[in-house]
Short mmCIF file of C-alpha atoms and ligand atoms in Angstrom, two decimals:
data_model
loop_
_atom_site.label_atom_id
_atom_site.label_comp_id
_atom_site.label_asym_id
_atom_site.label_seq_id
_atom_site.Cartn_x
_atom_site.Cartn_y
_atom_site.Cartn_z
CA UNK W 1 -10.20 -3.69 -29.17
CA UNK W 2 -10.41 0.09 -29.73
CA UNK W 3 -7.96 0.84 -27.28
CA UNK W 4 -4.71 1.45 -28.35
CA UNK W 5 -3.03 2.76 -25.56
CA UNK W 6 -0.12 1.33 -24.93
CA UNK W 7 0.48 -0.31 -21.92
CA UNK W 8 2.81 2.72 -19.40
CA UNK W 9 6.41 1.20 -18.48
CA UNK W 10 7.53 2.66 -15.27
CA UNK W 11 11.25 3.55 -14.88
CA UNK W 12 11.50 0.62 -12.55
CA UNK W 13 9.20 -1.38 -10.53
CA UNK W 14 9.60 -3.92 -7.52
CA UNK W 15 9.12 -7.70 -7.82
CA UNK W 16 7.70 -9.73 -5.01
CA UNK W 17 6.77 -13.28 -5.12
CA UNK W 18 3.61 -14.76 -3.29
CA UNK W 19 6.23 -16.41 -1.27
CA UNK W 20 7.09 -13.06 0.06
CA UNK W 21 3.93 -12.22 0.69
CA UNK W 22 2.68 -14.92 2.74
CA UNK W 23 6.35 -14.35 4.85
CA UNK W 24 5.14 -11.07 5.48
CA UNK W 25 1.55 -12.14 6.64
CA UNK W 26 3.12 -14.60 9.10
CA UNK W 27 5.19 -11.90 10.44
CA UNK W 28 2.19 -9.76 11.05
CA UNK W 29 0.26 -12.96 12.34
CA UNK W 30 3.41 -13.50 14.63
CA UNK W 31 3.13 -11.05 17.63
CA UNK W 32 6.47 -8.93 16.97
CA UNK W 33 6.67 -6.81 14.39
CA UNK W 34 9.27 -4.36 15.25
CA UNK W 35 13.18 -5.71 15.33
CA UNK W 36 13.28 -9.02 16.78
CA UNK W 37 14.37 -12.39 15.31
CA UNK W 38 13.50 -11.94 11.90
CA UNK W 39 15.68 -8.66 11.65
CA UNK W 40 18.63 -11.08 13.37
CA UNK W 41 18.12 -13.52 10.42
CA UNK W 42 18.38 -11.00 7.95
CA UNK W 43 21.88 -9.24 9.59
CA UNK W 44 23.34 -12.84 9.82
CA UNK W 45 22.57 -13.90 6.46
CA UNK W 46 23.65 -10.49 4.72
CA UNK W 47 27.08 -11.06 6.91
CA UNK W 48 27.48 -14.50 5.65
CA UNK W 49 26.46 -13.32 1.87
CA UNK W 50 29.31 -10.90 2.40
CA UNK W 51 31.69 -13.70 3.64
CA UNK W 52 31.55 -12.80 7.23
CA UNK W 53 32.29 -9.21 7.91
CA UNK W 54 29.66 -8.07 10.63
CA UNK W 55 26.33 -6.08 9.18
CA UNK W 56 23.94 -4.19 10.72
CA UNK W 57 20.26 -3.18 9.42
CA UNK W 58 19.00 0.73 9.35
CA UNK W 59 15.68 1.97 8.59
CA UNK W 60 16.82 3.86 5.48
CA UNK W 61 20.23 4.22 3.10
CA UNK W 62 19.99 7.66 4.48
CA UNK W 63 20.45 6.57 7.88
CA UNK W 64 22.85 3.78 7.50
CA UNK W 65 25.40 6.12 5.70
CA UNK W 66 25.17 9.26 8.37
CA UNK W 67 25.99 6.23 10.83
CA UNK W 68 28.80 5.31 9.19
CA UNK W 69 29.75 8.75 9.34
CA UNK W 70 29.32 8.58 12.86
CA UNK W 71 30.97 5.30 13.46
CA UNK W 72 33.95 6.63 11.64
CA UNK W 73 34.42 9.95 13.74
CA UNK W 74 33.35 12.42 11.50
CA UNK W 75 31.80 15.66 12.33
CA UNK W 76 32.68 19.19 12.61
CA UNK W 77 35.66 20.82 10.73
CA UNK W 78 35.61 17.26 8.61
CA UNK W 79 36.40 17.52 4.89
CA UNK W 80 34.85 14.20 3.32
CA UNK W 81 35.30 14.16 -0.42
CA UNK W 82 32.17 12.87 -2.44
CA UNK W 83 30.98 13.16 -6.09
CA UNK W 84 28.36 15.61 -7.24
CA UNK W 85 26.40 13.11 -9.52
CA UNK W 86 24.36 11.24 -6.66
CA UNK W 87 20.72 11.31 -4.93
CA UNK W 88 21.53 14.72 -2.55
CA UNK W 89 21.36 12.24 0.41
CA UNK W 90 25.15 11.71 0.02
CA UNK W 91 26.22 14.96 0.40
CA UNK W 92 23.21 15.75 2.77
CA UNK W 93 24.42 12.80 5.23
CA UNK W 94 27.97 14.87 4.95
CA UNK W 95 26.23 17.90 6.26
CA UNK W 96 24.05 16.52 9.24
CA UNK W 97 27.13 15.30 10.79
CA UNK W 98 28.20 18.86 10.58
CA UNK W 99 31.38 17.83 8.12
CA UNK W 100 31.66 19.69 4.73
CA UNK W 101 30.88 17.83 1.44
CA UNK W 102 33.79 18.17 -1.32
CA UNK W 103 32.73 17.54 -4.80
CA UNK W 104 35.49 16.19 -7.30
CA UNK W 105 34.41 15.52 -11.05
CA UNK W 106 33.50 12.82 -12.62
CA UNK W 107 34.55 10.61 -15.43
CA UNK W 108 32.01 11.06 -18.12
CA UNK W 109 32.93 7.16 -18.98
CA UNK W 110 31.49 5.44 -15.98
CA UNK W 111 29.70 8.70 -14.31
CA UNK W 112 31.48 8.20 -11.20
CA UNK W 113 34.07 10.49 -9.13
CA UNK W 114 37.46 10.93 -10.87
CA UNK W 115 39.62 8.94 -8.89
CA UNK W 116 42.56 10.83 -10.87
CA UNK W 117 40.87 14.09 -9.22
CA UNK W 118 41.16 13.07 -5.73
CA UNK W 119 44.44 13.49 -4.62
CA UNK W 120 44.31 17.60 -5.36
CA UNK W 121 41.24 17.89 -3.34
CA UNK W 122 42.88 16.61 0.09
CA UNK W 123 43.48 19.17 2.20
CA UNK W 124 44.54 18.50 5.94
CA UNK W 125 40.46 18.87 6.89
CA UNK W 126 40.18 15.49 4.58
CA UNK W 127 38.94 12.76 6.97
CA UNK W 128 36.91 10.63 4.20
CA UNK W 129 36.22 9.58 0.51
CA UNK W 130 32.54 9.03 -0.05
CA UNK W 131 32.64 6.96 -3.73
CA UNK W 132 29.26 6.44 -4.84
CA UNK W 133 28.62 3.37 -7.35
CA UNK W 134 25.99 5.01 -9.64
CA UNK W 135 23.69 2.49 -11.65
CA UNK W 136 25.49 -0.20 -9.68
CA UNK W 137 28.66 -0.21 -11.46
CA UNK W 138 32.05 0.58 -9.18
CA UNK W 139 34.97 2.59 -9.43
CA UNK W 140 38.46 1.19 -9.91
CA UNK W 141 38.41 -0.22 -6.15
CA UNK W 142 42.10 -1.17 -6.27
CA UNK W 143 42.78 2.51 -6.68
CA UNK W 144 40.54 3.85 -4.63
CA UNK W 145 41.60 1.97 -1.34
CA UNK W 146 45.50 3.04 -2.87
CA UNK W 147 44.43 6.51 -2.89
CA UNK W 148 42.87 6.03 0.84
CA UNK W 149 45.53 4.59 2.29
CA UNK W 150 47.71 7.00 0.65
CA UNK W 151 46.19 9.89 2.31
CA UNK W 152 45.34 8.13 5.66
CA UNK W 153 41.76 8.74 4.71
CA UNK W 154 38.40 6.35 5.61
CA UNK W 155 36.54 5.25 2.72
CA UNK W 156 32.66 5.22 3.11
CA UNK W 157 31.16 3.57 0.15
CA UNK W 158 27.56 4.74 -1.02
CA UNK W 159 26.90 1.40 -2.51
CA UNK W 160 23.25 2.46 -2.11
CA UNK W 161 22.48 1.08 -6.04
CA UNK W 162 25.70 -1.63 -6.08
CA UNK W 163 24.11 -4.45 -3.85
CA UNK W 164 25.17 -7.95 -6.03
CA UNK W 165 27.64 -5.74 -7.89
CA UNK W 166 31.69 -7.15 -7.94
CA UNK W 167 35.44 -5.73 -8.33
CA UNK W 168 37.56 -8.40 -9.64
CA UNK W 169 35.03 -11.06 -8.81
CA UNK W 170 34.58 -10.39 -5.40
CA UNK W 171 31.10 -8.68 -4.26
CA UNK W 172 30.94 -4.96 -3.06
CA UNK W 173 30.43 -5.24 0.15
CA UNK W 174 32.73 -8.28 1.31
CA UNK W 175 35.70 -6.04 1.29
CA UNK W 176 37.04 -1.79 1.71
CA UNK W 177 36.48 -0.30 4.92
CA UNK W 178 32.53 0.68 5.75
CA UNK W 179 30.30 -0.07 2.38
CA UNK W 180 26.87 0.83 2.81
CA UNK W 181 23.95 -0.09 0.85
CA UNK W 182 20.09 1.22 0.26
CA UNK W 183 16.99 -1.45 0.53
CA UNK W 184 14.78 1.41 -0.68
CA UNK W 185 11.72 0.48 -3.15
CA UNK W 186 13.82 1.29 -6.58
CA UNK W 187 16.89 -0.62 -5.66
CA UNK W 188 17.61 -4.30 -7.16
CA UNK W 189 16.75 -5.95 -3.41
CA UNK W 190 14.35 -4.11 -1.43
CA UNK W 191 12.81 -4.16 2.05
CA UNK W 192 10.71 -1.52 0.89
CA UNK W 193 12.82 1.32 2.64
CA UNK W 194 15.62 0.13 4.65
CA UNK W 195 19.60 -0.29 4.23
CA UNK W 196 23.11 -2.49 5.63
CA UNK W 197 26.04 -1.17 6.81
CA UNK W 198 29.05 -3.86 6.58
CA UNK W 199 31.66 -3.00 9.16
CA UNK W 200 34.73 -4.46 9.69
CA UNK W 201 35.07 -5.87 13.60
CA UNK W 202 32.42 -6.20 16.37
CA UNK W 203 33.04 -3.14 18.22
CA UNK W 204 32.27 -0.84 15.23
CA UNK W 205 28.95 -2.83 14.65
CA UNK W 206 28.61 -2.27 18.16
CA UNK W 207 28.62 1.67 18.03
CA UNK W 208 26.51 1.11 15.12
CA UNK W 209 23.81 0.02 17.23
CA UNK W 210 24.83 2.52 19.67
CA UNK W 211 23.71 5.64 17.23
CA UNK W 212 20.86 3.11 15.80
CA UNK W 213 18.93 3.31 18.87
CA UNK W 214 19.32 6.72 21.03
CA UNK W 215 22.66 6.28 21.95
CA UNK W 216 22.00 3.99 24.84
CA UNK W 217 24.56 1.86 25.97
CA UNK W 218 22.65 -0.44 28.11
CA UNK W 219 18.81 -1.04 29.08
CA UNK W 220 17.30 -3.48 30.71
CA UNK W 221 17.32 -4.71 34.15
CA UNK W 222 20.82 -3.35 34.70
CA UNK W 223 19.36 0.29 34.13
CA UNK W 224 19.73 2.48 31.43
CA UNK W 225 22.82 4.99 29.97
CA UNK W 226 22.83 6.93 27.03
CA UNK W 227 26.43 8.54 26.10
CA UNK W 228 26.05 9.43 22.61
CA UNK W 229 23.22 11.53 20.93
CA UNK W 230 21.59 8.54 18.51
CA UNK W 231 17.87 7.97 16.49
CA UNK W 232 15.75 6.23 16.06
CA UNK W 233 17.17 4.45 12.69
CA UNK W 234 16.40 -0.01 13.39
CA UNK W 235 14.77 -1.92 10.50
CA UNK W 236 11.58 -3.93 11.68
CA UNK W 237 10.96 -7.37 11.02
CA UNK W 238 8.59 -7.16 8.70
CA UNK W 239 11.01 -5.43 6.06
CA UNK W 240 13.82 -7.87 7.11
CA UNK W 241 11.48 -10.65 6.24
CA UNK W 242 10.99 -9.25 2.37
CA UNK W 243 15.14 -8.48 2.48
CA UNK W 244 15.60 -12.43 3.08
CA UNK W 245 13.35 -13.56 0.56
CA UNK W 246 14.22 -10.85 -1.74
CA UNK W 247 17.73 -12.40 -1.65
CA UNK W 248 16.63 -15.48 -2.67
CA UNK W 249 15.70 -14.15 -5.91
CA UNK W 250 18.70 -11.88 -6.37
CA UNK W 251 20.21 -14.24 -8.77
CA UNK W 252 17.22 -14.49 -11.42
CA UNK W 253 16.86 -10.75 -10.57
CA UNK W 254 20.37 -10.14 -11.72
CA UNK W 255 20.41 -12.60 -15.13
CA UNK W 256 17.01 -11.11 -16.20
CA UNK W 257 18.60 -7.32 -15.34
CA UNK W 258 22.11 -8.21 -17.66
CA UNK W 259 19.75 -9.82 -20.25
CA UNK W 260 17.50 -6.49 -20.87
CA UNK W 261 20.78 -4.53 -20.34
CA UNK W 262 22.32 -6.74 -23.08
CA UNK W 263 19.02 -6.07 -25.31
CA UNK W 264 19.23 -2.06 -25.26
CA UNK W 265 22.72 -2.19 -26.51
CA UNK W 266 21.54 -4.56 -29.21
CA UNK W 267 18.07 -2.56 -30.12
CA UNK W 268 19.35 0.87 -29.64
CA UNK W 269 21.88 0.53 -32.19
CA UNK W 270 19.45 -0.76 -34.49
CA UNK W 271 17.15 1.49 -33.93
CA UNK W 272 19.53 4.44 -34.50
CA UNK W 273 20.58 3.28 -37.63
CA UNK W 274 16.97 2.90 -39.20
CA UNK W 275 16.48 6.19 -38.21
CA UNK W 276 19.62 7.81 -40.12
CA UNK W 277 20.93 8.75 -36.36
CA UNK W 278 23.92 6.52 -36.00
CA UNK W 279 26.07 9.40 -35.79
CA UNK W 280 23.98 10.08 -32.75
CA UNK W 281 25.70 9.38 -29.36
CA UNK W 282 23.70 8.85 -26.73
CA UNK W 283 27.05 7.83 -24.61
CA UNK W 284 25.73 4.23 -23.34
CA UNK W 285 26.56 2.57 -20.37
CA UNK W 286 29.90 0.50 -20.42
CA UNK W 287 29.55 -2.64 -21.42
CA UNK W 288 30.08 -4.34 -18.12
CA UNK W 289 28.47 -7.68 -17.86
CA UNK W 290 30.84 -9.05 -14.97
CA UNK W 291 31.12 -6.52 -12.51
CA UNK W 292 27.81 -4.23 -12.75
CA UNK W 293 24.40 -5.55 -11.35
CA UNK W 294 22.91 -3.09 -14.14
CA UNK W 295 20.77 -1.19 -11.82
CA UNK W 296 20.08 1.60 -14.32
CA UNK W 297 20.47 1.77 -17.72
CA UNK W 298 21.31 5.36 -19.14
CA UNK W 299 21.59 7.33 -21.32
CA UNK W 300 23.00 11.12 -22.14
CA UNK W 301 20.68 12.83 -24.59
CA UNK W 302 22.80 14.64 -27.09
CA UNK W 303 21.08 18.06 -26.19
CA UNK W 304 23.52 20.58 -28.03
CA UNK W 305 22.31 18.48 -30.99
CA UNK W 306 18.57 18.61 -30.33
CA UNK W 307 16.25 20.90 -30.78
CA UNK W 308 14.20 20.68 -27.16
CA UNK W 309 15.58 19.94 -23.80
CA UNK W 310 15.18 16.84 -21.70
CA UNK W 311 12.05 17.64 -20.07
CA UNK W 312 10.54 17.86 -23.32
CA UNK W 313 11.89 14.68 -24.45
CA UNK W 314 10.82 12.72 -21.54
CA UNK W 315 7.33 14.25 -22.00
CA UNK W 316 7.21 12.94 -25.32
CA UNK W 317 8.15 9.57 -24.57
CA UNK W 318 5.55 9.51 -21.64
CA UNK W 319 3.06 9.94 -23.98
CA UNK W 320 4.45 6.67 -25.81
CA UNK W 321 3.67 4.75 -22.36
CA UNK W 322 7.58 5.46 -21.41
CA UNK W 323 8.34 6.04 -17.88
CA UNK W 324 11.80 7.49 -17.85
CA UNK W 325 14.34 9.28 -14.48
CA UNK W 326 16.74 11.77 -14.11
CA UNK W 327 19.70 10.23 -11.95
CA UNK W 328 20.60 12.85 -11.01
CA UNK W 329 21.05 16.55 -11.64
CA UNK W 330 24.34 17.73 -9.87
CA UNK W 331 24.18 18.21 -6.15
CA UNK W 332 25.55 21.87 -6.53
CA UNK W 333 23.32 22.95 -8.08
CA UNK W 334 20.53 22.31 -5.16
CA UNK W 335 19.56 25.80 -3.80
CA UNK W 336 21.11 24.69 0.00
CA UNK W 337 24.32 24.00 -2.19
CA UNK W 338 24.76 27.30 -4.27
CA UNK W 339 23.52 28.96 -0.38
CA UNK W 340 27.04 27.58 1.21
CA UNK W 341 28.96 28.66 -2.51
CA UNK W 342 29.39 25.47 -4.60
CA UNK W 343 29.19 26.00 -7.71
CA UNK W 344 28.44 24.09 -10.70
CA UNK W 345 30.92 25.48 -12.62
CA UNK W 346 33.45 23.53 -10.78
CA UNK W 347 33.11 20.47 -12.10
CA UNK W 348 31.46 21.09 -15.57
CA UNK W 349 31.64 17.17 -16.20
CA UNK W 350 29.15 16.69 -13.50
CA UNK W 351 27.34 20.00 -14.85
CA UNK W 352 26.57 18.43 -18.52
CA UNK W 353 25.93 15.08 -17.64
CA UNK W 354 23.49 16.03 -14.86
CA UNK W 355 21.65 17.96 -17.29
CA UNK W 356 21.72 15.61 -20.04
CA UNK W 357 21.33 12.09 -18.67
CA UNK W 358 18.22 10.08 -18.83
CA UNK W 359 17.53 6.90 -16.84
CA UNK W 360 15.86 4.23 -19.26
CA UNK W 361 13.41 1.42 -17.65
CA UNK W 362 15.32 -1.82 -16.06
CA UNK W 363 13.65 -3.38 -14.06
CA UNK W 364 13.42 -7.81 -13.61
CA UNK W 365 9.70 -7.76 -14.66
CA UNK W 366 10.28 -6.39 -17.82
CA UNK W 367 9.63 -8.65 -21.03
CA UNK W 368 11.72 -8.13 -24.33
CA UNK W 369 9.17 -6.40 -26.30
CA UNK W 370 9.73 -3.42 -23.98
CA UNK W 371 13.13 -2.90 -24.64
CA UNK W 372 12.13 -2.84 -28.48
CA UNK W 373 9.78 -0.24 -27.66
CA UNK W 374 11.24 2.02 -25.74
CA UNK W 375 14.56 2.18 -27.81
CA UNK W 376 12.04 2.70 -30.73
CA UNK W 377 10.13 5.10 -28.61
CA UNK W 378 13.85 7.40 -28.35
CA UNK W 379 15.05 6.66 -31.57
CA UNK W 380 11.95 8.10 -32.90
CA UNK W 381 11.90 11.34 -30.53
CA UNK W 382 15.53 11.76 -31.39
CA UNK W 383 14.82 12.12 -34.82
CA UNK W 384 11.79 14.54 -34.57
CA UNK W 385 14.04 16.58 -32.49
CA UNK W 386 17.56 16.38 -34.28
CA UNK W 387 18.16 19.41 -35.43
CA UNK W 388 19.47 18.68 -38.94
C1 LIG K 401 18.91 5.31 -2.73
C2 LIG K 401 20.17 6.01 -2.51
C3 LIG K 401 20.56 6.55 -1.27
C4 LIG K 401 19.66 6.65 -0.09
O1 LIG K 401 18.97 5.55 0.28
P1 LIG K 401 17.55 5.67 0.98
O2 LIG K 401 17.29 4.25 1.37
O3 LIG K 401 16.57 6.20 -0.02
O4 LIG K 401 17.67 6.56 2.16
C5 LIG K 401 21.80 7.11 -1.15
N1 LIG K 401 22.65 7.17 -2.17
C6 LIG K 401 22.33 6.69 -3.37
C7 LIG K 401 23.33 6.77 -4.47
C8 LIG K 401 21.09 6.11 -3.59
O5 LIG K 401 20.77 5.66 -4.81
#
């Protein structure tokens, strides 16, 4: 055939088995659609996955972290300290509760807060640590709940990308304080948008369905109290029916994600090398194959040593049929942020890497011969670019 186009890999992509689809269908077929039994299944099965702390179902990651927030008592004249490397609906969840966001730097090894950083960024405002797990891999957790307990602080984990990620051998999730996680379209198990927040007794899962549905305390035939201003934030059944079945396949999700993860480390070397680049570093992931559910794979595009910028580079390797993310440009650097004085400038780790980093395709779908392409695909956009 004439055509030679290749073929466009997306930066990610969802997987859903016919299984999942006729679930879904039978749902709709069923008569309730909203929260109902399926949406029960799906909490008591994620509580059990996570050996039996309660779990509660949100519409959104968004929503199941500002209740969290909530659950925990935070809210005006709150300091909760976060890092600036995230999707802005960290921080933002920090800021609709009316408590101030406080960005520490980040290790430019795993691209997560610098745990070392915290303790000179408590103040007597400090209510919370908001650690964020980005591309699925966590922070030092044994330090992180010494650090909490150290300060008297609550720990609110944006595990939004760590779902089937482990510390130690045991999964996020199924220990810490209040770990909450994201079921949106571009995370390892969707519901197509939805999220879980593990809690860790009854009458905090409780409030959690307090704030989840317009405050009210009771309805029914006993009559009707609201005492707390909630949303409008429960998951229906017909995206708790795709979370059950997408946790069936977590586990070949997860061997096919380490497998391609294991391939780029392999192939981008290579490809480096027959390029005359491997002096080049791109500063890959760590090489985490025990802990990490590899939700991302990244990179950090040597820019001081190229000749374009990153837009230009993923440009280029569109045109090669290669979908590639940013993940993410700091948070303080968002025109709301600069508006209430953060500045980039204080924490220049977060600065570089959020201009520099580059978010590879991963995703379970994805057969071998992509990986070889793609890493050829940057190898060979490196090299037109290098400036020497
Ligand atoms: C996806 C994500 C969220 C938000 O989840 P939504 O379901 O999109 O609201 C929050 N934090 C991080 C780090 C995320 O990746």
């Amino acid at each position: 055939m004439a055509n030679t186009t290749p073929t466009f890999i997306p930066f990610t992509r969802p997987s859903f088995n016919q299984e999942t689809i006729d679930a879904v269908a039978q749902v709709l077929r069923s008569g309730w659609v909203t929260s109902g039994p399926k949406l029960a299944e799906f909490e008591a099965t994620l509580s059990e996955y996570f050996g039996g702390r309660p779990v509660r179902c949100f519409a959104n990651g968004t929503a199941t972290m500002k209740i969290a927030l909530q659950v925990a008592g935070i809210g005006e004249g709150d300091e909760v300290i976060t890092t600036p490397i995230s999707w802005v609906a960290t921080s933002n969840v920090i800021l609709s509760v009316g408590a101030k966001p406080v960005f520490v730097d980040i290790d430019p090894l795993t691209r997560n807060i610098d745990l070392n950083k915290i303790a000179a960024a408590v103040t007597s405002k400090t209510r919370a640590i908001m650690p964020v797990y980005l591309a699925g891999l966590p922070v030092d957790m044994d330090q992180l709940y010494a650090i909490a307990q150290q300060h008297q602080l609550r720990v609110i984990e944006d595990a939004a990308q760590a779902f089937g990620s482990q510390w130690n051998g045991k999964k996020i999730g199924s220990f810490g304080d209040l770990v909450s996680f994201s079921f949106q379209a571009n995370k390892n198990l969707t519901t197509i948008e939805g999220g879980c927040l593990v809690l860790n007794h009854l009458d905090e899962a409780k409030l959690a369905e307090k704030f989840r549905l317009q405050g009210l305390t009771r309805h029914g035939m006993d009559g009707m109290d609201v005492d707390v201003l909630g949303g409008k934030d429960n998951l229906t059944d017909v995206n708790a029916v795709i979370g059950l079945h997408q946790l069936k396949q977590l586990p070949s999700y997860q061997a096919r994600r380490s497998a391609l993860a294991h391939r780029y480390f392999d192939v981008i070397a290579t490809q480096l090398k027959s390029n005359g680049l491997d002096k080049l570093s791109l500063e890959l992931p760590i090489q985490n194959f025990t802990e990490t559910n590899w939700h991302m794979f990244q990179v950090v595009l040597p820019l001081e040593e190229l000749d374009c910028d990153r837009a230009q580079v993923m440009t280029e390797l569109k045109e090669l049929g290669i979908g590639t993310g940013v993940h993410y440009p700091a948070i303080t650097g968002f025109t709301l942020y600069q508006n209430q004085g953060y500045k980039t400038n204080d924490t220049p780790i977060a600065e570089r890497i959020g201009r520099s980093i580059l978010t590879l395709p991963l995703f379970p779908d994805m057969v071998d011969t992509d990986i070889d392409r793609i890493a050829a695909g940057l190898a060979q956009t490196l090299k037109k670019h290098h400036k020497n």
